[in-house]
Amino acid sequence: MSDLFADFAPPVPQAPVDGPLADRLRPATLSDVVGQDHLTGPDGAIGRMVAAGKLSSMILWGPPGTGKTTIARLLADAVGLRYAQISAVFSGVADLKKVFAEAREHGRLGRKTLLFVDEIHRFNRAQQDGFLPYVEDGTVTLVGATTENPSFELNAALLSRSQVLILHRLGADALNELLARGEALEERPLPLTDAARAALVASADGDGRFLLNQAETLFSIRLPELLDPAGLSALLQRRVAVYDKDREGHYNLISALHKSLRGSDPQAALYYMARMLTAGEEPLYVLRRLTRFASEDIGLADPQALVQCLAAKDAYDFLGSPEGELAIVQACLYLATAPKSNAAYKAQKAAFKSARETGSLMPPPSILNAPTRLMKDIGYGKGYAYDHDHQDGFSGANYWPEEMTPARFYEPTGRGFEQRIAERMAWWDERRQTS
């Protein structure tokens, strides 16, 4: 750190001795941050910027409890910047103007400002545009934090002026390190069996703050004996799954479900469907997606797939939750284990494209409707070959517009029931050639 900024580096605030455990364990340096070595290590983007003594504006994108706020504060300390923080949840235009005015005044005194904006995605597009001139002229070095995909939630102009750095959910090793630090600070071990300790780590789902809050609860009570997993579950509140039904988590899980079904992995498909339903997704939405899958990725390879989905919808309508959810599980497993074919899906796209390009062509006169004598007199329906009057119930007639070469939209696969369909179509094609 240069002497110019030595007096202006903000001290890392010390939590009071009776403060929350998560605050008392906040890292004092970037090297103390757990689970984000890919960013804070010597070869990481943040590590390299700190070594060079110069930060660029950045967006920290990651799940809750992974250290975004802590990293921002430590960055200011590491390169000698004044630290300012606002939250998009509680701040408006007036707050932004005040922050920028203060940053400009400090800039005139040689004190550059790192502005940390928590939940930056909650600012609307116009407010996000308001950051641009202050970022461009160096009034502030912007560090934004978001749990949402920046591609969807942040302006392209703001993204083009910032690096997007992805924080990982904390793994088991990092979470266990946090517990060990908590035990060292409290000078006593958690009252857990090894199995219960593993269950506690798993329940955090990568969120360090949540884990330390749960540990603090355990430290606050005196237990006559160590808790096993069942005792731990009874004592601590169950963690609510992180899932926003109108945001990226929603689309990620439905994509994972769809692709697991397509990949014929019933175990993974059931897992992702359970993730959605236990987090509060509407069962009828899941059923709609399963029904779409039945036609898009199975089709006539197993015509019963669509029937299973519609039956599951009827069963759920009849039974409701939780009994009706078993029918959804049955449909999910049926789809995952059924033979796969997207032939009907490809046929739809090809046929719709052709229809848009040739939509003005008339069908051949022989298959036109002739409800009046005038229509019959001008040739409508003349020469129509009634297939049931022919051997094998097949005439081999041409049903395409006269100006159009017959096309092939549907090409059945050799999987499941489509193998039999392919054999029928081959037989019909051969008869057409010889008729």
C-alpha positions as CSV (number, residue, x, y, z in Angstrom):
1,M,0.0,0.0,0.0
2,S,1.4,3.4,-1.0
3,D,2.1,6.0,1.7
4,L,-0.4,8.4,0.0
5,F,-3.3,6.2,1.0
6,A,-1.9,4.8,4.2
7,D,-3.9,7.1,6.5
8,F,-7.1,6.6,4.6
9,A,-7.4,2.8,4.6
10,P,-10.6,1.9,6.5
11,P,-10.1,-0.4,9.4
12,V,-12.1,-3.6,9.3
13,P,-14.9,-3.0,11.8
14,Q,-14.7,-5.2,14.9
15,A,-17.9,-6.8,16.0
16,P,-18.7,-6.4,19.7
17,V,-17.8,-9.5,21.8
18,D,-21.5,-10.2,22.2
19,G,-22.3,-9.6,18.5
20,P,-23.5,-12.3,16.1
21,L,-21.0,-15.1,15.5
22,A,-20.9,-14.4,11.7
23,D,-19.8,-10.8,12.4
24,R,-17.2,-11.8,15.0
25,L,-15.7,-14.2,12.5
26,R,-15.5,-11.8,9.6
27,P,-12.1,-12.1,7.9
28,A,-9.5,-9.4,8.5
29,T,-7.7,-9.9,5.2
30,L,-8.5,-11.4,1.8
31,S,-6.4,-14.4,2.6
32,D,-8.8,-15.3,5.4
33,V,-11.8,-15.6,3.0
34,V,-12.7,-19.2,2.6
35,G,-14.0,-21.0,-0.5
36,Q,-13.2,-18.3,-3.1
37,D,-9.5,-19.0,-3.8
38,H,-10.2,-18.9,-7.5
39,L,-10.7,-15.1,-7.1
40,T,-8.8,-14.1,-4.0
41,G,-5.7,-16.3,-4.5
42,P,-2.5,-15.0,-6.1
43,D,-3.6,-16.2,-9.6
44,G,-7.2,-15.1,-9.2
45,A,-8.7,-11.9,-10.7
46,I,-9.0,-10.2,-7.3
47,G,-5.6,-11.4,-6.2
48,R,-3.9,-9.9,-9.3
49,M,-5.7,-6.6,-9.0
50,V,-4.7,-6.3,-5.4
51,A,-1.0,-7.2,-6.2
52,A,-1.1,-4.4,-8.9
53,G,-2.6,-2.0,-6.4
54,K,-5.4,-1.0,-8.8
55,L,-9.0,-2.1,-9.0
56,S,-11.4,-2.1,-11.8
57,S,-15.1,-1.9,-11.3
58,M,-16.7,-5.3,-10.8
59,I,-19.9,-7.2,-10.2
60,L,-19.7,-10.0,-7.6
61,W,-22.2,-12.6,-8.5
62,G,-22.9,-15.5,-6.2
63,P,-25.3,-17.2,-3.8
64,P,-26.1,-15.8,-0.4
65,G,-23.6,-16.2,2.3
66,T,-20.5,-16.6,0.1
67,G,-18.6,-13.5,1.1
68,K,-19.5,-10.8,-1.3
69,T,-19.9,-8.0,1.3
70,T,-16.8,-9.1,3.1
71,I,-14.7,-9.2,0.0
72,A,-15.8,-5.7,-1.0
73,R,-14.7,-4.2,2.3
74,L,-11.4,-6.0,2.3
75,L,-10.7,-4.9,-1.2
76,A,-10.9,-1.3,-0.1
77,D,-8.6,-2.0,2.8
78,A,-6.1,-3.9,0.5
79,V,-5.6,-1.1,-2.0
80,G,-6.2,1.9,0.3
81,L,-9.6,3.2,-0.9
82,R,-12.2,5.0,1.0
83,Y,-15.1,2.6,1.5
84,A,-18.8,3.5,1.0
85,Q,-21.7,1.1,1.1
86,I,-25.4,1.4,0.0
87,S,-28.1,-1.2,-0.5
88,A,-30.4,-1.1,-3.5
89,V,-33.2,-2.3,-1.3
90,F,-33.2,0.8,1.0
91,S,-31.6,3.5,-1.3
92,G,-33.2,5.8,-3.8
93,V,-32.0,8.5,-6.2
94,A,-31.4,11.0,-3.4
95,D,-29.1,8.5,-1.6
96,L,-27.2,7.9,-4.8
97,K,-26.7,11.6,-5.4
98,K,-25.4,12.1,-1.9
99,V,-22.9,9.2,-2.2
100,F,-21.6,10.4,-5.5
101,A,-21.2,14.0,-4.2
102,E,-19.3,12.8,-1.2
103,A,-17.1,10.6,-3.4
104,R,-16.3,13.6,-5.6
105,E,-15.3,15.7,-2.6
106,H,-13.0,13.0,-1.2
107,G,-11.6,12.6,-4.7
108,R,-10.5,16.2,-4.7
109,L,-8.6,15.5,-1.6
110,G,-6.9,12.5,-3.2
111,R,-9.1,9.9,-1.6
112,K,-10.6,7.6,-4.1
113,T,-13.8,5.8,-3.2
114,L,-14.8,2.1,-3.5
115,L,-18.6,2.1,-3.6
116,F,-20.1,-1.2,-2.7
117,V,-23.7,-1.6,-3.9
118,D,-25.5,-4.6,-2.3
119,E,-28.3,-6.2,-4.3
120,I,-27.5,-4.0,-7.2
121,H,-29.9,-5.8,-9.5
122,R,-32.8,-4.2,-7.5
123,F,-32.0,-0.8,-9.0
124,N,-34.1,-0.2,-12.1
125,R,-32.5,0.4,-15.5
126,A,-32.6,4.2,-15.2
127,Q,-30.9,4.1,-11.8
128,Q,-28.3,1.7,-13.1
129,D,-27.5,4.2,-16.0
130,G,-27.0,6.8,-13.3
131,F,-23.8,5.0,-12.2
132,L,-22.1,5.2,-15.6
133,P,-20.6,8.8,-15.6
134,Y,-19.2,8.3,-12.1
135,V,-17.7,5.0,-13.0
136,E,-16.3,6.3,-16.3
137,D,-14.6,9.5,-14.7
138,G,-13.2,7.5,-11.8
139,T,-15.3,9.2,-9.1
140,V,-16.0,5.7,-7.8
141,T,-14.7,2.2,-8.3
142,L,-18.0,0.3,-8.3
143,V,-18.3,-3.1,-6.7
144,G,-21.8,-4.5,-7.1
145,A,-23.1,-7.6,-5.4
146,T,-26.0,-9.7,-6.8
147,T,-27.5,-13.1,-6.4
148,E,-29.2,-12.9,-9.8
149,N,-27.7,-13.5,-13.2
150,P,-26.2,-10.2,-14.3
151,S,-26.9,-10.9,-17.9
152,F,-30.6,-10.7,-17.2
153,E,-30.7,-8.1,-14.4
154,L,-28.0,-5.5,-15.2
155,N,-27.8,-3.0,-18.1
156,A,-25.4,-3.9,-20.9
157,A,-23.7,-0.5,-20.5
158,L,-22.9,-1.1,-16.9
159,L,-21.7,-4.7,-17.6
160,S,-19.4,-3.5,-20.3
161,R,-17.6,-1.3,-17.8
162,S,-17.3,-4.0,-15.1
163,Q,-15.8,-7.4,-14.6
164,V,-18.3,-10.1,-13.6
165,L,-16.7,-12.3,-11.0
166,I,-18.5,-15.4,-9.9
167,L,-18.4,-16.6,-6.3
168,H,-18.9,-20.3,-5.7
169,R,-21.3,-21.7,-3.1
170,L,-19.1,-22.8,-0.2
171,G,-18.1,-26.5,-0.3
172,A,-17.9,-28.9,2.6
173,D,-14.3,-28.1,3.3
174,A,-14.9,-24.3,3.5
175,L,-18.0,-24.8,5.7
176,N,-16.1,-27.1,8.0
177,E,-13.3,-24.5,8.2
178,L,-15.9,-21.9,9.3
179,L,-17.2,-24.2,12.0
180,A,-13.6,-24.8,13.2
181,R,-13.1,-21.1,13.5
182,G,-16.3,-20.7,15.4
183,E,-15.2,-23.4,17.8
184,A,-11.8,-21.7,18.3
185,L,-13.5,-18.4,19.0
186,E,-15.9,-19.9,21.5
187,E,-13.2,-22.1,22.9
188,R,-15.4,-25.2,22.9
189,P,-16.6,-27.8,20.3
190,L,-20.1,-27.9,18.9
191,P,-22.2,-30.5,20.8
192,L,-22.6,-32.7,17.7
193,T,-21.7,-36.2,16.7
194,D,-19.7,-36.6,13.5
195,A,-22.8,-37.5,11.6
196,A,-24.8,-34.6,13.0
197,R,-21.9,-32.2,12.1
198,A,-22.0,-33.5,8.5
199,A,-25.8,-33.0,8.5
200,L,-25.4,-29.4,9.7
201,V,-22.9,-28.7,6.9
202,A,-25.2,-30.2,4.3
203,S,-28.2,-28.2,5.6
204,A,-26.3,-25.0,4.9
205,D,-26.4,-25.6,1.2
206,G,-23.2,-23.6,0.6
207,D,-24.3,-20.6,2.7
208,G,-21.7,-19.7,5.3
209,R,-23.8,-17.1,7.1
210,F,-26.6,-19.6,7.6
211,L,-24.2,-22.2,8.9
212,L,-22.7,-19.8,11.4
213,N,-26.1,-18.7,12.6
214,Q,-27.1,-22.3,13.2
215,A,-23.8,-22.9,15.0
216,E,-24.5,-19.8,17.2
217,T,-27.8,-21.4,18.3
218,L,-26.0,-24.6,19.2
219,F,-23.3,-22.6,21.2
220,S,-26.1,-20.7,23.1
221,I,-27.6,-23.8,24.7
222,R,-26.2,-26.4,27.2
223,L,-26.9,-30.0,26.2
224,P,-26.5,-33.0,28.4
225,E,-25.1,-35.1,25.5
226,L,-24.1,-34.8,21.9
227,L,-26.8,-34.3,19.3
228,D,-27.2,-37.0,16.6
229,P,-28.7,-36.0,13.2
230,A,-32.3,-36.6,14.4
231,G,-31.8,-34.5,17.5
232,L,-30.2,-31.7,15.4
233,S,-33.1,-31.7,13.0
234,A,-35.6,-31.5,15.8
235,L,-33.7,-28.6,17.4
236,L,-32.9,-26.4,14.4
237,Q,-35.3,-25.0,12.0
238,R,-35.3,-26.6,8.5
239,R,-33.6,-24.5,5.9
240,V,-35.9,-23.1,3.2
241,A,-34.6,-24.0,-0.3
242,V,-33.3,-21.0,-2.3
243,Y,-35.7,-20.8,-5.2
244,D,-37.3,-17.7,-6.9
245,K,-40.1,-18.8,-9.1
246,D,-39.7,-15.8,-11.4
247,R,-35.9,-15.7,-11.6
248,E,-33.0,-17.7,-12.8
249,G,-33.2,-20.5,-10.2
250,H,-36.6,-21.3,-11.6
251,Y,-35.4,-21.6,-15.2
252,N,-32.2,-23.5,-14.2
253,L,-34.1,-26.2,-12.4
254,I,-36.7,-26.7,-15.1
255,S,-33.9,-26.9,-17.6
256,A,-32.1,-29.4,-15.4
257,L,-35.3,-31.5,-15.1
258,H,-35.9,-31.4,-18.9
259,K,-32.4,-32.4,-19.8
260,S,-32.3,-35.2,-17.2
261,L,-35.5,-36.6,-18.6
262,R,-34.0,-36.3,-22.1
263,G,-30.9,-38.1,-20.9
264,S,-33.0,-41.0,-19.5
265,D,-31.7,-40.5,-16.0
266,P,-34.8,-41.1,-13.8
267,Q,-32.8,-40.5,-10.5
268,A,-31.6,-37.0,-11.5
269,A,-35.0,-36.1,-13.0
270,L,-36.7,-37.1,-9.8
271,Y,-34.2,-35.0,-7.8
272,Y,-34.7,-31.8,-9.8
273,M,-38.4,-32.2,-9.7
274,A,-38.3,-32.7,-6.0
275,R,-36.2,-29.6,-5.7
276,M,-38.9,-27.6,-7.4
277,L,-41.9,-29.0,-5.6
278,T,-40.3,-28.8,-2.1
279,A,-39.3,-25.2,-2.7
280,G,-42.9,-24.3,-3.5
281,E,-43.3,-24.5,-7.3
282,E,-46.8,-25.0,-8.5
283,P,-47.4,-28.7,-9.3
284,L,-49.5,-27.8,-12.3
285,Y,-46.5,-25.9,-13.8
286,V,-44.4,-29.0,-13.4
287,L,-47.1,-31.1,-15.0
288,R,-47.3,-28.7,-18.0
289,R,-43.6,-29.0,-18.5
290,L,-43.8,-32.8,-18.3
291,T,-46.6,-32.9,-20.8
292,R,-44.6,-30.7,-23.2
293,F,-41.7,-33.1,-22.8
294,A,-43.9,-36.1,-23.6
295,S,-44.5,-34.7,-27.1
296,E,-41.2,-33.0,-27.7
297,D,-38.8,-35.7,-26.7
298,I,-40.7,-38.9,-26.7
299,G,-43.6,-38.5,-29.2
300,L,-44.6,-41.6,-31.0
301,A,-41.6,-43.6,-29.7
302,D,-44.0,-44.2,-26.8
303,P,-47.5,-42.8,-27.3
304,Q,-48.5,-43.6,-23.7
305,A,-46.1,-40.9,-22.4
306,L,-48.6,-38.2,-23.2
307,V,-51.4,-40.3,-21.8
308,Q,-49.4,-40.8,-18.5
309,C,-48.9,-37.0,-18.1
310,L,-52.6,-36.1,-18.7
311,A,-53.6,-38.9,-16.3
312,A,-51.2,-37.5,-13.7
313,K,-52.8,-34.0,-14.2
314,D,-56.3,-35.5,-13.7
315,A,-55.1,-37.4,-10.6
316,Y,-53.5,-34.3,-9.1
317,D,-56.7,-32.3,-9.8
318,F,-58.7,-35.0,-8.0
319,L,-56.4,-35.7,-5.0
320,G,-54.6,-32.4,-4.5
321,S,-51.4,-32.2,-2.4
322,P,-49.7,-34.1,-1.1
323,E,-51.4,-37.3,-2.3
324,G,-51.6,-36.2,-5.9
325,E,-47.9,-35.5,-6.1
326,L,-47.2,-39.2,-6.3
327,A,-49.0,-39.2,-9.7
328,I,-46.6,-36.5,-10.8
329,V,-43.7,-38.6,-9.7
330,Q,-45.0,-41.6,-11.7
331,A,-45.3,-39.5,-14.8
332,C,-41.8,-38.1,-14.3
333,L,-40.3,-41.6,-14.0
334,Y,-42.3,-42.9,-17.0
335,L,-40.9,-40.1,-19.2
336,A,-37.4,-40.6,-18.0
337,T,-37.5,-44.4,-18.7
338,A,-39.4,-44.2,-22.0
339,P,-37.6,-44.5,-25.4
340,K,-36.8,-41.0,-26.8
341,S,-37.6,-39.4,-30.1
342,N,-37.8,-35.8,-31.2
343,A,-39.1,-36.8,-34.7
344,A,-42.5,-35.3,-34.1
345,Y,-40.9,-32.0,-32.8
346,K,-38.7,-31.8,-35.9
347,A,-41.6,-32.6,-38.1
348,Q,-43.7,-29.8,-36.6
349,K,-41.0,-27.2,-37.2
350,A,-40.4,-28.4,-40.8
351,A,-44.1,-28.6,-41.6
352,F,-44.8,-25.1,-40.1
353,K,-41.9,-23.6,-42.1
354,S,-43.2,-25.1,-45.3
355,A,-46.7,-24.0,-44.6
356,R,-45.6,-20.4,-44.2
357,E,-43.7,-20.5,-47.5
358,T,-46.4,-22.3,-49.6
359,G,-49.6,-21.3,-47.8
360,S,-51.4,-20.1,-50.9
361,L,-51.2,-23.4,-52.9
362,M,-54.5,-25.3,-53.4
363,P,-54.7,-29.0,-52.6
364,P,-55.3,-31.2,-55.7
365,P,-58.9,-31.0,-57.0
366,S,-59.5,-34.7,-56.2
367,I,-59.5,-34.1,-52.4
368,L,-61.3,-30.7,-52.4
369,N,-64.6,-30.5,-50.6
370,A,-67.6,-30.5,-53.0
371,P,-70.8,-29.8,-51.0
372,T,-72.6,-28.2,-53.9
373,R,-73.4,-29.2,-57.5
374,L,-71.5,-26.2,-58.9
375,M,-68.3,-27.4,-57.1
376,K,-68.8,-30.9,-58.4
377,D,-69.3,-29.5,-62.0
378,I,-66.0,-27.6,-61.9
379,G,-64.1,-30.7,-60.8
380,Y,-64.0,-30.5,-57.0
381,G,-63.6,-34.1,-55.7
382,K,-63.4,-35.6,-59.1
383,G,-61.3,-38.8,-59.3
384,Y,-60.9,-39.1,-55.5
385,A,-59.6,-42.6,-54.6
386,Y,-61.5,-43.9,-51.6
387,D,-58.8,-45.8,-49.8
388,H,-61.1,-48.4,-48.2
389,D,-62.1,-49.6,-51.6
390,H,-58.5,-50.6,-52.4
391,Q,-56.6,-53.6,-51.5
392,D,-55.0,-53.3,-48.0
393,G,-57.0,-50.0,-47.5
394,F,-54.3,-48.0,-49.4
395,S,-54.7,-46.3,-52.8
396,G,-51.3,-44.6,-53.1
397,A,-52.9,-41.4,-54.4
398,N,-51.0,-38.1,-54.4
399,Y,-52.4,-35.6,-51.8
400,W,-49.9,-32.7,-52.4
401,P,-50.6,-29.4,-54.2
402,E,-49.8,-29.9,-57.9
403,E,-47.1,-27.1,-57.8
404,M,-45.3,-28.7,-54.9
405,T,-43.0,-31.7,-54.7
406,P,-44.0,-34.1,-51.9
407,A,-41.9,-33.4,-48.8
408,R,-40.8,-35.6,-45.8
409,F,-41.3,-33.8,-42.5
410,Y,-41.7,-36.8,-40.2
411,E,-38.8,-39.3,-40.1
412,P,-39.5,-41.9,-37.3
413,T,-36.6,-43.2,-35.4
414,G,-35.9,-46.9,-34.9
415,R,-36.7,-46.6,-31.2
416,G,-39.8,-47.9,-29.3
417,F,-43.1,-47.8,-31.1
418,E,-41.6,-45.6,-33.9
419,Q,-39.8,-48.7,-35.2
420,R,-43.2,-50.1,-36.2
421,I,-44.3,-46.8,-37.6
422,A,-41.1,-46.6,-39.7
423,E,-41.9,-50.1,-41.1
424,R,-45.5,-49.0,-42.1
425,M,-44.2,-45.9,-43.8
426,A,-41.6,-47.8,-45.7
427,W,-44.3,-50.2,-46.9
428,W,-46.6,-47.3,-48.0
429,D,-43.7,-45.6,-49.8
430,E,-42.9,-48.8,-51.7
431,R,-46.6,-49.2,-52.7
432,R,-46.7,-45.5,-53.9
433,Q,-43.7,-46.2,-56.1
434,T,-45.4,-49.2,-57.8
435,S,-49.0,-47.8,-57.9
